[in-house]
Amino acid sequence: MLLVATFVLHIFFVTLALGTSGLSLFGFWWKKGNWPTLARLAARVTPNAVGLGIVTGIAPLLFIQVIYDPAWYTANTLTGFWSVAFIFVVMGGYSLAYLFYLKGSPEGRLLWAAAFSLALLFFAGWIMHVLASVSIYPEKWLQWYAPGGAVDTRGMHFHAYNLPRLTLLLPIQALLSLATVLMLLAWYFRKREDFDRSFLDWVASLGRRIALWVVPLFWLAGMGWAATQGRYFDLHGPMEIWFTLLALGLFLFYRSLRNPALQAPQALGVWLVALLNVGIMRELVRAASLERFGYRVAEYPWQLDWGGVTIFVLTTLVGVTVLAFLVGVLYASGSKKEGVEVSPALERLGSVAVGMLGAWFGFFLLLGVYTVIFLR
Amino acid sequence: MFPIWEGVWVHSAMFIAIISAFHVLASHITVAAGWFNLFLERKAVYENRPELYAYLKRSALGLLVFAYVFGAMAGVGIWQSTTAANPRGISALIHNFVLYWGAEWYMFLIDVVGIIAYYYTFGRVSPRTHLKIAWLLALGGTGTLAIIVGILSFKLTPGNWLQSGLSLEGFYNPTFWPQLFMRFFLMFTITGAWALLIASLMPKNFPERERIIRYAAAFGLLGLVLALIVFTTWYYPALPEHARAILFTPAIPSPTFAVIQGGLILTALGLIFALSAPKLQHPLIALGAMGVLFAAIFGAERTREVMRKPDIIHGYMSSNQLVMTDVPAKGIRAEEQPLHERGMMKNLPFLQLPEASSLVGTQPVAREHQLEVGRLLTLQQCSACHSVSPQTSLQIGEKRLELRSLARLLEARNQTTQASIAAYLGAIGGFPYMHPFVGTEAERQAMAAYLAWLVSERRGMEQARR
């Protein structure tokens, strides 16, 4: 469950990066009306979304490596070259996104940087898609490793992919994450007097329109995924029903939005739930594939280790407090043009967060001293 | 066992080394820069010196764009590259320390969300609120360091974990504390170079320019001195004898030490220069110091990795990814001895090509099969540390870049025939940094046949090139 929950956060930021990157390109190319203004805002979001996408991706990657280790490691070795190239590709995409934001976006120059950035970020997504795909076909691993009996240790082939699944997970979800964030932007800045109300209304309505147009494509891609990979793993029936209900629910929700600028938080909640559903579906496909070989996550051997549990639980308490403060400050700081004095409650939370993080080191050192003196 | 990924043009282990050195540079900057910036921001707040914010904002942008995000990316890159190059090694670490890494994830989040909050709230929240974010960045960065050092040092000195299987004992292992403090101090040297770069990029008329350069140089020098003291009095003595012995073997090429020592000396000289003549400080000098430090870090990290050869986790798993010791507390059984007796082929996943199966028996086999089996075994047993095929070499002019090419090493030792190589393999465990051959006699012969072929191929290629 933790794997899926953390994956939702990760895929939200990844798709947001792709969506805002695409929007900034389009906006500066189209150049009409409000588009360049919106493109400028989007260009600012992209690199931060990439950074957050990377850091939120660490948790699901960690869980994958623990509970699906045979499949994940095999996929990475069979596709070794691209597995390693992945990070260079992301670095390239991120650097170009920042270059475009800092030097190009104020006047809509350096569009080539934005275009290359989008291409590289998408390619990084493609690599991860291939790794995930390779990991669910154990029956083909030996054939891929040693085609014709001779071992190939280059890891340069894209052995497996599924275009409907890729289309759903990346471009389509990118548009829907973008649509959600457009509504959120309008919601967030609506109290700022320096923002033109008609511009914000246009942004929110654009978000809603994008969502309404894209949801049918979401359904189509989902059905395509069900008809291909779903059928292969005998899951197409449930997947078709699931996608139909999900798409229908999303469509009705977006249609019901009378004032998207005010209802953006609900839109975010609904979209995160939808992402959670897609995440669960991904895991079901993986589970169905590995089940064929007798591999079940529920039966994964687990040894309770109190040291690790203690450190993790305490760090979670500290981490959540600190992050709540940081997000709170970020949220508050943008609510007025000239900045703000944060509320006394948030200020107190900050003091508690600093104190807790400082105390964490005390706990960490004491645990170490205890281990060295008493456990040996 | 998993399929082998050798690398393409560049050896898989070298990919890890390059990404790791970059990660160390970026992530070390974030930790100490957090403290350095906190030091300056406290001055800005409590001594009412708002002009310092100009430096802090520029430093924060650099940290946001370069150090934090690239550091996090390179961290993921280390996972990706180690997963591809040595999956069972990283798997052993992750399975033991998943919750520690989970804890570190919160610190990563604090780092990345923190630097975004730090940079974008300059002048938008009160100085005291902003100072709290500076505290969180300094503490959060140090938290990531504290956790990862436990996992890194475990590889060299797993300590009592081998008996108890308790993750805490593996984490707080014998080299944990000295390595933690040594790295923490050394980070200030790296940050000194970073701060010099940022400060020297500030306009000449920036009133705090020279003072910040002096602070940075002093931080850097102090960090270097303290790191050296910890190294000589605490870290080096805590190293296992085996690791210290390896330091003086050919496993670590001699230029490595020259690079490390030269890098540190040049950095120290650069910092002394900055301290004594801050007016003359130039971005190129700071960039040079960063470059030199990168080379020194690369050498030092490589040395740290080689010190535990021939193991991935010392005394537990060898570089060929086989477990060599029982860990009863965790229900882990040694794999090597049974494989040595029964043979590697057919007894490990991905080492069971149908064409090669006839080798496991007494029937004579075709030479092609023997070579293919030999290649597979060489890949499995040697490719973690050696170039075992032209696939992982890069020809640049007259120079061929390889990683401890087996063909070159064998030729240099005049081991060029199947018989001599087979005998050599039989005695290979005698080197302190080499692991004994694992497998049956027939498998050893197959490996020797492949290596002899490899030597002759290399000779042929060299002659053709001439």
PDB file of N, CA, C and O in Angstrom, chain B residues 367 371 410 415-419 421 446-458:
ATOM      1  N   ARG B 367      34.445 -26.984 -28.651  1.00  0.00           N
ATOM      2  CA  ARG B 367      35.218 -25.836 -28.174  1.00  0.00           C
ATOM      3  C   ARG B 367      34.344 -24.582 -28.061  1.00  0.00           C
ATOM      4  O   ARG B 367      34.479 -23.802 -27.126  1.00  0.00           O
ATOM      5  N   LEU B 371      33.987 -22.311 -24.836  1.00  0.00           N
ATOM      6  CA  LEU B 371      34.277 -20.872 -24.797  1.00  0.00           C
ATOM      7  C   LEU B 371      33.078 -20.088 -24.290  1.00  0.00           C
ATOM      8  O   LEU B 371      33.227 -19.139 -23.523  1.00  0.00           O
ATOM      9  N   LEU B 410      46.576 -10.572 -17.618  1.00  0.00           N
ATOM     10  CA  LEU B 410      47.119 -11.922 -17.838  1.00  0.00           C
ATOM     11  C   LEU B 410      48.343 -11.868 -18.734  1.00  0.00           C
ATOM     12  O   LEU B 410      49.343 -12.555 -18.494  1.00  0.00           O
ATOM     13  N   GLN B 415      50.602 -15.040 -18.572  1.00  0.00           N
ATOM     14  CA  GLN B 415      49.668 -16.166 -18.471  1.00  0.00           C
ATOM     15  C   GLN B 415      48.825 -16.143 -19.740  1.00  0.00           C
ATOM     16  O   GLN B 415      47.812 -15.448 -19.777  1.00  0.00           O
ATOM     17  N   THR B 416      49.272 -16.885 -20.745  1.00  0.00           N
ATOM     18  CA  THR B 416      48.592 -16.732 -22.037  1.00  0.00           C
ATOM     19  C   THR B 416      48.001 -18.036 -22.581  1.00  0.00           C
ATOM     20  O   THR B 416      47.294 -18.019 -23.575  1.00  0.00           O
ATOM     21  N   THR B 417      48.301 -19.139 -21.934  1.00  0.00           N
ATOM     22  CA  THR B 417      47.739 -20.397 -22.434  1.00  0.00           C
ATOM     23  C   THR B 417      46.665 -20.899 -21.487  1.00  0.00           C
ATOM     24  O   THR B 417      46.624 -20.504 -20.313  1.00  0.00           O
ATOM     25  N   GLN B 418      45.845 -21.797 -22.031  1.00  0.00           N
ATOM     26  CA  GLN B 418      44.756 -22.316 -21.188  1.00  0.00           C
ATOM     27  C   GLN B 418      45.309 -22.986 -19.929  1.00  0.00           C
ATOM     28  O   GLN B 418      44.794 -22.795 -18.828  1.00  0.00           O
ATOM     29  N   ALA B 419      46.393 -23.751 -20.120  1.00  0.00           N
ATOM     30  CA  ALA B 419      46.927 -24.493 -18.976  1.00  0.00           C
ATOM     31  C   ALA B 419      47.460 -23.547 -17.908  1.00  0.00           C
ATOM     32  O   ALA B 419      47.168 -23.703 -16.710  1.00  0.00           O
ATOM     33  N   ILE B 421      46.736 -20.404 -17.450  1.00  0.00           N
ATOM     34  CA  ILE B 421      45.662 -19.593 -16.859  1.00  0.00           C
ATOM     35  C   ILE B 421      44.839 -20.438 -15.882  1.00  0.00           C
ATOM     36  O   ILE B 421      44.445 -19.963 -14.811  1.00  0.00           O
ATOM     37  N   ALA B 446      37.073 -24.322 -18.581  1.00  0.00           N
ATOM     38  CA  ALA B 446      36.309 -23.537 -19.561  1.00  0.00           C
ATOM     39  C   ALA B 446      36.649 -22.057 -19.442  1.00  0.00           C
ATOM     40  O   ALA B 446      36.826 -21.348 -20.433  1.00  0.00           O
ATOM     41  N   MET B 447      36.753 -21.606 -18.206  1.00  0.00           N
ATOM     42  CA  MET B 447      37.070 -20.189 -17.990  1.00  0.00           C
ATOM     43  C   MET B 447      38.472 -19.886 -18.506  1.00  0.00           C
ATOM     44  O   MET B 447      38.712 -18.836 -19.143  1.00  0.00           O
ATOM     45  N   ALA B 448      39.392 -20.797 -18.239  1.00  0.00           N
ATOM     46  CA  ALA B 448      40.771 -20.598 -18.707  1.00  0.00           C
ATOM     47  C   ALA B 448      40.810 -20.566 -20.230  1.00  0.00           C
ATOM     48  O   ALA B 448      41.536 -19.756 -20.831  1.00  0.00           O
ATOM     49  N   ALA B 449      40.016 -21.426 -20.857  1.00  0.00           N
ATOM     50  CA  ALA B 449      39.991 -21.456 -22.325  1.00  0.00           C
ATOM     51  C   ALA B 449      39.492 -20.111 -22.866  1.00  0.00           C
ATOM     52  O   ALA B 449      40.050 -19.545 -23.810  1.00  0.00           O
ATOM     53  N   TYR B 450      38.466 -19.603 -22.238  1.00  0.00           N
ATOM     54  CA  TYR B 450      37.921 -18.314 -22.708  1.00  0.00           C
ATOM     55  C   TYR B 450      38.949 -17.199 -22.505  1.00  0.00           C
ATOM     56  O   TYR B 450      39.162 -16.352 -23.383  1.00  0.00           O
ATOM     57  N   LEU B 451      39.592 -17.200 -21.337  1.00  0.00           N
ATOM     58  CA  LEU B 451      40.549 -16.123 -21.054  1.00  0.00           C
ATOM     59  C   LEU B 451      41.749 -16.198 -21.997  1.00  0.00           C
ATOM     60  O   LEU B 451      42.273 -15.166 -22.437  1.00  0.00           O
ATOM     61  N   ALA B 452      42.173 -17.440 -22.315  1.00  0.00           N
ATOM     62  CA  ALA B 452      43.290 -17.582 -23.264  1.00  0.00           C
ATOM     63  C   ALA B 452      42.873 -17.027 -24.626  1.00  0.00           C
ATOM     64  O   ALA B 452      43.637 -16.331 -25.301  1.00  0.00           O
ATOM     65  N   TRP B 453      41.643 -17.321 -25.005  1.00  0.00           N
ATOM     66  CA  TRP B 453      41.116 -16.787 -26.268  1.00  0.00           C
ATOM     67  C   TRP B 453      41.084 -15.253 -26.234  1.00  0.00           C
ATOM     68  O   TRP B 453      41.439 -14.573 -27.181  1.00  0.00           O
ATOM     69  N   LEU B 454      40.668 -14.726 -25.076  1.00  0.00           N
ATOM     70  CA  LEU B 454      40.559 -13.277 -24.926  1.00  0.00           C
ATOM     71  C   LEU B 454      41.932 -12.619 -25.071  1.00  0.00           C
ATOM     72  O   LEU B 454      42.081 -11.582 -25.738  1.00  0.00           O
ATOM     73  N   VAL B 455      42.942 -13.259 -24.483  1.00  0.00           N
ATOM     74  CA  VAL B 455      44.304 -12.711 -24.572  1.00  0.00           C
ATOM     75  C   VAL B 455      44.751 -12.702 -26.028  1.00  0.00           C
ATOM     76  O   VAL B 455      45.296 -11.706 -26.528  1.00  0.00           O
ATOM     77  N   SER B 456      44.485 -13.794 -26.712  1.00  0.00           N
ATOM     78  CA  SER B 456      44.944 -13.855 -28.109  1.00  0.00           C
ATOM     79  C   SER B 456      44.168 -12.866 -28.976  1.00  0.00           C
ATOM     80  O   SER B 456      44.730 -12.246 -29.878  1.00  0.00           O
ATOM     81  N   GLU B 457      42.904 -12.719 -28.703  1.00  0.00           N
ATOM     82  CA  GLU B 457      42.106 -11.728 -29.446  1.00  0.00           C
ATOM     83  C   GLU B 457      42.666 -10.329 -29.248  1.00  0.00           C
ATOM     84  O   GLU B 457      42.767  -9.539 -30.182  1.00  0.00           O
ATOM     85  N   ARG B 458      43.007 -10.034 -28.019  1.00  0.00           N
ATOM     86  CA  ARG B 458      43.519  -8.697 -27.717  1.00  0.00           C
ATOM     87  C   ARG B 458      44.846  -8.475 -28.448  1.00  0.00           C
ATOM     88  O   ARG B 458      45.070  -7.401 -29.014  1.00  0.00           O
TER      89      ARG B 458
END
